[in-house]
Short mmCIF file of C-alpha atoms and ligand atoms in Angstrom, two decimals:
data_model
loop_
_atom_site.label_atom_id
_atom_site.label_comp_id
_atom_site.label_asym_id
_atom_site.label_seq_id
_atom_site.Cartn_x
_atom_site.Cartn_y
_atom_site.Cartn_z
CA MET A 1 -22.29 27.72 13.18
CA THR A 2 -20.15 26.14 15.91
CA ARG A 3 -16.95 28.05 16.43
CA PRO A 4 -13.72 26.01 16.53
CA LEU A 5 -12.28 25.42 20.00
CA ARG A 6 -8.50 25.68 20.30
CA LEU A 7 -6.35 23.70 22.71
CA GLY A 8 -3.41 25.53 24.25
CA VAL A 9 -1.09 23.01 25.88
CA ASN A 10 0.63 24.33 28.99
CA ILE A 11 4.07 22.73 29.37
CA ASP A 12 5.09 24.30 32.71
CA HIS A 13 5.14 21.03 34.59
CA VAL A 14 7.43 19.32 32.12
CA ALA A 15 9.88 21.97 33.33
CA THR A 16 8.91 21.25 36.95
CA ILE A 17 10.08 17.64 36.52
CA ARG A 18 13.26 18.72 34.71
CA ASN A 19 14.08 21.22 37.46
CA ALA A 20 13.69 18.56 40.16
CA ARG A 21 17.11 17.30 39.03
CA GLY A 22 18.50 20.49 37.55
CA GLY A 23 19.49 18.98 34.18
CA ARG A 24 17.96 19.20 30.71
CA HIS A 25 15.53 16.27 30.81
CA PRO A 26 12.60 16.25 30.21
CA ASP A 27 12.82 19.15 27.77
CA PRO A 28 9.67 21.36 27.62
CA VAL A 29 10.53 22.34 24.03
CA ARG A 30 10.45 18.67 23.02
CA ALA A 31 7.09 18.42 24.84
CA ALA A 32 5.85 21.38 22.79
CA ARG A 33 6.85 19.56 19.59
CA VAL A 34 5.05 16.41 20.71
CA ALA A 35 1.97 18.45 21.68
CA ALA A 36 1.96 20.09 18.23
CA GLU A 37 1.99 16.69 16.54
CA ALA A 38 -0.76 15.43 18.87
CA GLY A 39 -3.19 18.23 17.97
CA ALA A 40 -2.34 21.29 20.10
CA ASP A 41 -3.23 24.64 18.53
CA GLY A 42 -0.87 26.60 20.72
CA ILE A 43 1.70 26.33 23.49
CA THR A 44 1.32 28.08 26.83
CA ALA A 45 4.13 28.71 29.30
CA HIS A 46 4.22 30.71 32.53
CA LEU A 47 7.51 32.45 33.25
CA ARG A 48 7.21 33.02 36.98
CA GLU A 49 9.17 35.61 38.88
CA ASP A 50 10.92 32.84 40.85
CA ARG A 51 11.55 30.72 37.66
CA ARG A 52 10.33 27.63 39.51
CA HIS A 53 9.51 25.83 36.26
CA ILE A 54 9.86 27.60 32.89
CA SER A 55 13.19 29.41 32.41
CA ASP A 56 14.14 32.42 30.30
CA ASP A 57 16.02 30.06 27.98
CA ASP A 58 12.85 27.95 27.54
CA ILE A 59 10.97 31.06 26.37
CA THR A 60 13.77 31.89 23.91
CA ARG A 61 13.75 28.36 22.51
CA LEU A 62 9.94 28.15 22.37
CA THR A 63 9.77 31.35 20.31
CA GLU A 64 12.64 30.29 18.02
CA GLU A 65 12.02 26.57 17.56
CA ILE A 66 8.24 26.02 17.80
CA ALA A 67 5.95 26.99 14.94
CA LEU A 68 2.75 27.05 17.03
CA PRO A 69 1.66 30.36 18.58
CA LEU A 70 3.09 30.93 22.06
CA ASN A 71 0.88 32.22 24.86
CA LEU A 72 3.17 33.68 27.54
CA GLU A 73 1.59 33.74 30.97
CA MET A 74 3.07 36.57 32.99
CA ALA A 75 2.58 38.75 36.03
CA ALA A 76 2.03 42.46 35.42
CA THR A 77 5.55 43.50 36.38
CA GLU A 78 8.12 45.67 34.63
CA GLU A 79 10.48 42.71 34.30
CA MET A 80 7.87 40.50 32.60
CA LEU A 81 6.67 43.32 30.36
CA ALA A 82 10.24 43.86 29.13
CA ILE A 83 10.61 40.11 28.44
CA ALA A 84 7.31 40.00 26.54
CA LEU A 85 8.27 43.03 24.45
CA ARG A 86 11.65 41.44 23.67
CA HIS A 87 10.25 38.06 22.59
CA ARG A 88 6.96 39.26 21.09
CA PRO A 89 4.96 36.08 21.66
CA HIS A 90 1.68 35.68 19.80
CA ALA A 91 -0.22 36.25 23.07
CA ALA A 92 0.32 37.25 26.68
CA CYS A 93 -2.01 36.18 29.46
CA ILE A 94 -1.69 38.37 32.53
CA VAL A 95 -2.07 36.38 35.73
CA PRO A 96 -1.85 37.25 39.42
CA GLU A 97 1.29 35.90 41.06
CA ARG A 98 2.21 35.42 44.68
CA ARG A 99 5.51 33.82 45.55
CA GLU A 100 4.10 31.51 48.23
CA GLU A 101 1.27 30.05 46.12
CA ARG A 102 1.57 26.57 44.63
CA THR A 103 -0.23 27.56 41.44
CA THR A 104 -2.24 30.55 40.19
CA GLU A 105 -4.86 30.75 42.93
CA GLY A 106 -7.79 32.93 41.88
CA GLY A 107 -8.06 35.39 39.03
CA LEU A 108 -6.75 38.91 38.64
CA ASP A 109 -8.71 41.75 40.21
CA VAL A 110 -8.90 43.87 37.07
CA VAL A 111 -11.35 46.30 38.69
CA GLY A 112 -9.29 47.08 41.82
CA GLY A 113 -6.03 46.75 39.85
CA HIS A 114 -7.07 48.94 36.92
CA ASN A 115 -4.41 51.61 37.37
CA HIS A 116 -1.61 49.10 37.85
CA LEU A 117 -2.68 46.97 34.86
CA GLN A 118 -3.45 49.77 32.42
CA PRO A 119 0.11 50.58 31.24
CA VAL A 120 0.96 46.88 30.85
CA VAL A 121 -2.14 46.18 28.74
CA ARG A 122 -1.51 49.33 26.71
CA GLU A 123 2.11 48.44 25.91
CA LEU A 124 1.31 44.84 25.00
CA ASN A 125 -1.58 45.98 22.79
CA ALA A 126 0.68 48.53 21.10
CA ALA A 127 3.27 45.80 20.40
CA GLY A 128 0.62 43.68 18.65
CA ILE A 129 0.67 40.99 21.36
CA ARG A 130 -2.83 39.61 21.98
CA VAL A 131 -3.58 40.35 25.63
CA SER A 132 -5.77 38.17 27.79
CA LEU A 133 -6.62 38.72 31.44
CA PHE A 134 -7.03 35.68 33.69
CA ILE A 135 -10.10 36.44 35.79
CA GLU A 136 -12.81 34.80 37.87
CA PRO A 137 -16.07 34.19 35.96
CA ASP A 138 -17.59 37.36 37.38
CA PRO A 139 -19.40 39.88 35.10
CA ALA A 140 -17.89 42.85 36.98
CA GLN A 141 -14.39 41.53 36.18
CA LEU A 142 -15.34 41.09 32.51
CA ASP A 143 -16.53 44.71 32.41
CA GLY A 144 -13.23 45.68 34.04
CA ALA A 145 -11.33 43.89 31.23
CA VAL A 146 -13.21 45.96 28.62
CA ALA A 147 -12.39 49.14 30.58
CA LEU A 148 -8.71 48.16 30.33
CA GLY A 149 -8.89 47.61 26.58
CA ALA A 150 -8.00 43.92 26.72
CA PRO A 151 -9.45 41.99 23.76
CA VAL A 152 -9.51 38.59 25.52
CA VAL A 153 -10.33 37.13 28.93
CA GLU A 154 -9.46 33.69 30.26
CA LEU A 155 -12.01 32.46 32.80
CA HIS A 156 -10.54 30.67 35.83
CA THR A 157 -12.05 27.16 35.94
CA GLY A 158 -10.32 26.14 39.19
CA ALA A 159 -13.33 26.53 41.50
CA TYR A 160 -15.49 24.51 39.06
CA CYS A 161 -12.89 21.73 38.83
CA GLU A 162 -12.45 21.50 42.60
CA ALA A 163 -16.18 21.49 43.41
CA ASP A 164 -18.40 18.41 43.70
CA GLY A 165 -22.05 17.68 43.00
CA ALA A 166 -24.44 20.63 43.16
CA ASP A 167 -21.62 23.06 43.86
CA ARG A 168 -19.82 21.97 40.67
CA GLU A 169 -23.01 22.65 38.70
CA ARG A 170 -23.27 26.07 40.36
CA GLN A 171 -19.64 26.86 39.49
CA LEU A 172 -20.25 25.71 35.90
CA GLN A 173 -23.22 28.06 35.64
CA ARG A 174 -21.00 30.97 36.70
CA ILE A 175 -18.71 30.12 33.75
CA VAL A 176 -21.68 29.77 31.35
CA THR A 177 -23.06 33.16 32.45
CA ALA A 178 -19.66 34.86 32.22
CA ALA A 179 -18.99 33.41 28.75
CA ALA A 180 -22.36 34.74 27.51
CA HIS A 181 -21.55 38.14 29.04
CA ALA A 182 -18.15 38.15 27.30
CA GLU A 183 -19.87 37.66 23.95
CA ARG A 184 -22.30 40.51 24.64
CA ILE A 185 -19.56 43.00 25.52
CA GLY A 186 -17.25 41.99 22.67
CA LEU A 187 -14.56 40.01 24.51
CA GLU A 188 -12.98 36.84 23.13
CA CYS A 189 -13.42 34.20 25.82
CA HIS A 190 -10.94 31.51 26.88
CA ALA A 191 -10.93 29.25 29.95
CA GLY A 192 -8.54 27.11 31.92
CA HIS A 193 -6.98 25.86 35.15
CA GLY A 194 -7.40 22.46 36.70
CA LEU A 195 -9.22 20.90 33.73
CA THR A 196 -9.12 17.10 33.46
CA TYR A 197 -10.73 14.44 31.25
CA ASP A 198 -13.67 14.48 33.70
CA THR A 199 -14.21 18.25 33.81
CA VAL A 200 -13.31 19.42 30.28
CA GLY A 201 -16.55 18.40 28.51
CA PRO A 202 -19.06 20.89 29.99
CA VAL A 203 -16.61 23.79 29.50
CA ALA A 204 -15.76 22.73 25.93
CA ALA A 205 -19.50 22.65 25.18
CA ILE A 206 -19.93 26.39 25.95
CA PRO A 207 -20.14 27.76 22.40
CA THR A 208 -18.66 31.22 23.05
CA ILE A 209 -15.47 29.85 24.61
CA VAL A 210 -12.89 29.51 21.82
CA GLU A 211 -9.72 28.39 23.63
CA LEU A 212 -8.88 26.15 26.58
CA ASN A 213 -5.44 26.21 28.23
CA ILE A 214 -4.64 22.94 29.94
CA GLY A 215 -1.43 21.60 31.44
CA HIS A 216 -0.97 19.84 34.75
CA PHE A 217 -3.43 16.99 34.21
CA MET A 218 -2.04 16.07 30.77
CA VAL A 219 1.56 16.12 32.00
CA GLY A 220 0.56 13.87 34.92
CA GLU A 221 -1.40 11.52 32.67
CA ALA A 222 1.63 11.33 30.36
CA ILE A 223 3.38 9.27 33.04
CA PHE A 224 0.89 6.49 32.33
CA VAL A 225 0.07 6.85 28.63
CA GLY A 226 2.67 9.20 27.11
CA PHE A 227 2.33 12.92 26.39
CA ALA A 228 1.11 12.56 22.79
CA ALA A 229 -1.65 10.20 23.94
CA SER A 230 -2.77 12.44 26.82
CA VAL A 231 -2.90 15.53 24.56
CA ALA A 232 -4.74 13.59 21.83
CA GLU A 233 -7.30 12.26 24.32
CA MET A 234 -7.96 15.74 25.73
CA ARG A 235 -8.41 17.05 22.20
CA ARG A 236 -10.79 14.16 21.40
CA LEU A 237 -12.93 14.94 24.47
CA MET A 238 -13.05 18.62 23.53
CA VAL A 239 -14.16 17.84 19.97
CA GLU A 240 -16.75 15.36 21.23
CA ALA A 241 -18.22 17.85 23.74
CA ARG A 242 -18.23 20.64 21.20
CA GLY A 243 -19.95 18.51 18.58
CA GLN A 244 -17.29 19.33 15.99
CA ALA A 245 -16.42 16.93 13.19
N1 PXP B 1 -4.53 29.10 32.46
C1 PXP B 1 -3.81 29.87 33.31
C2 PXP B 1 -3.95 31.35 33.23
C3 PXP B 1 -2.92 29.29 34.24
O1 PXP B 1 -2.22 30.06 35.07
C4 PXP B 1 -2.77 27.89 34.24
C5 PXP B 1 -1.80 27.25 35.17
O2 PXP B 1 -0.52 27.68 34.88
C6 PXP B 1 -3.52 27.14 33.32
C7 PXP B 1 -4.42 27.77 32.46
C8 PXP B 1 -3.40 25.66 33.23
O3 PXP B 1 -3.82 25.06 34.41
P1 PXP B 1 -3.54 23.53 34.64
O4 PXP B 1 -2.06 23.34 34.61
O5 PXP B 1 -4.15 23.27 35.98
O6 PXP B 1 -4.23 22.78 33.53
#
């Protein structure tokens, strides 16, 4: 039986546009409400150390005002762990974070970073927050996620989305292989980063991937068609590729 595929809508870049002028518009919480009505299964937001887009107040309002499950993307720092434990989101996705990067470039090294990540994963698990680790589609990293006791991995689709032609196919095969490996070793498998209308289909068709987290493209497309329409179209393409009714 085909497993349902969830869409987590990442609203970070609604906050990027708001912050360009420092006021309250456009409001990411309103975007979350629109996304919910347009078919999102969850809302994803990355509270970065430098607060360049999502703010602490956004996280408070998203947990209090939005009924959909919140997936908090966070670096493995003491500050972010304390925030996650205070808000108790449905899920936390641990991502690497470097101040100078434009976006999350590359996945976590969960093998080399085992000792640093272990207490964070343990405390989130103990608090009942579903932990995912954002990693490259590399079997060694998946094995490292199991060693850490994380129940979920999110495969980084950035290299696949940026590649062309034969290289894109090669990058897709890395994701296919990693998703099959995740199933074998008992990890729930998600994917995301850089997905667009053109690249979402082959990833949505991988049957063991059960959640996609997508943001920047839909927020950009919203300028032309509106946010509800861009979320609904992404959802339609996912359903079509998955072969779901
Ligand atoms: N998943 C993770 C872990 C991310 O860090 C991001 C970007 O914040 C996304 C998914 C969404 O990527 P995009 O905004 O390119 O769709």
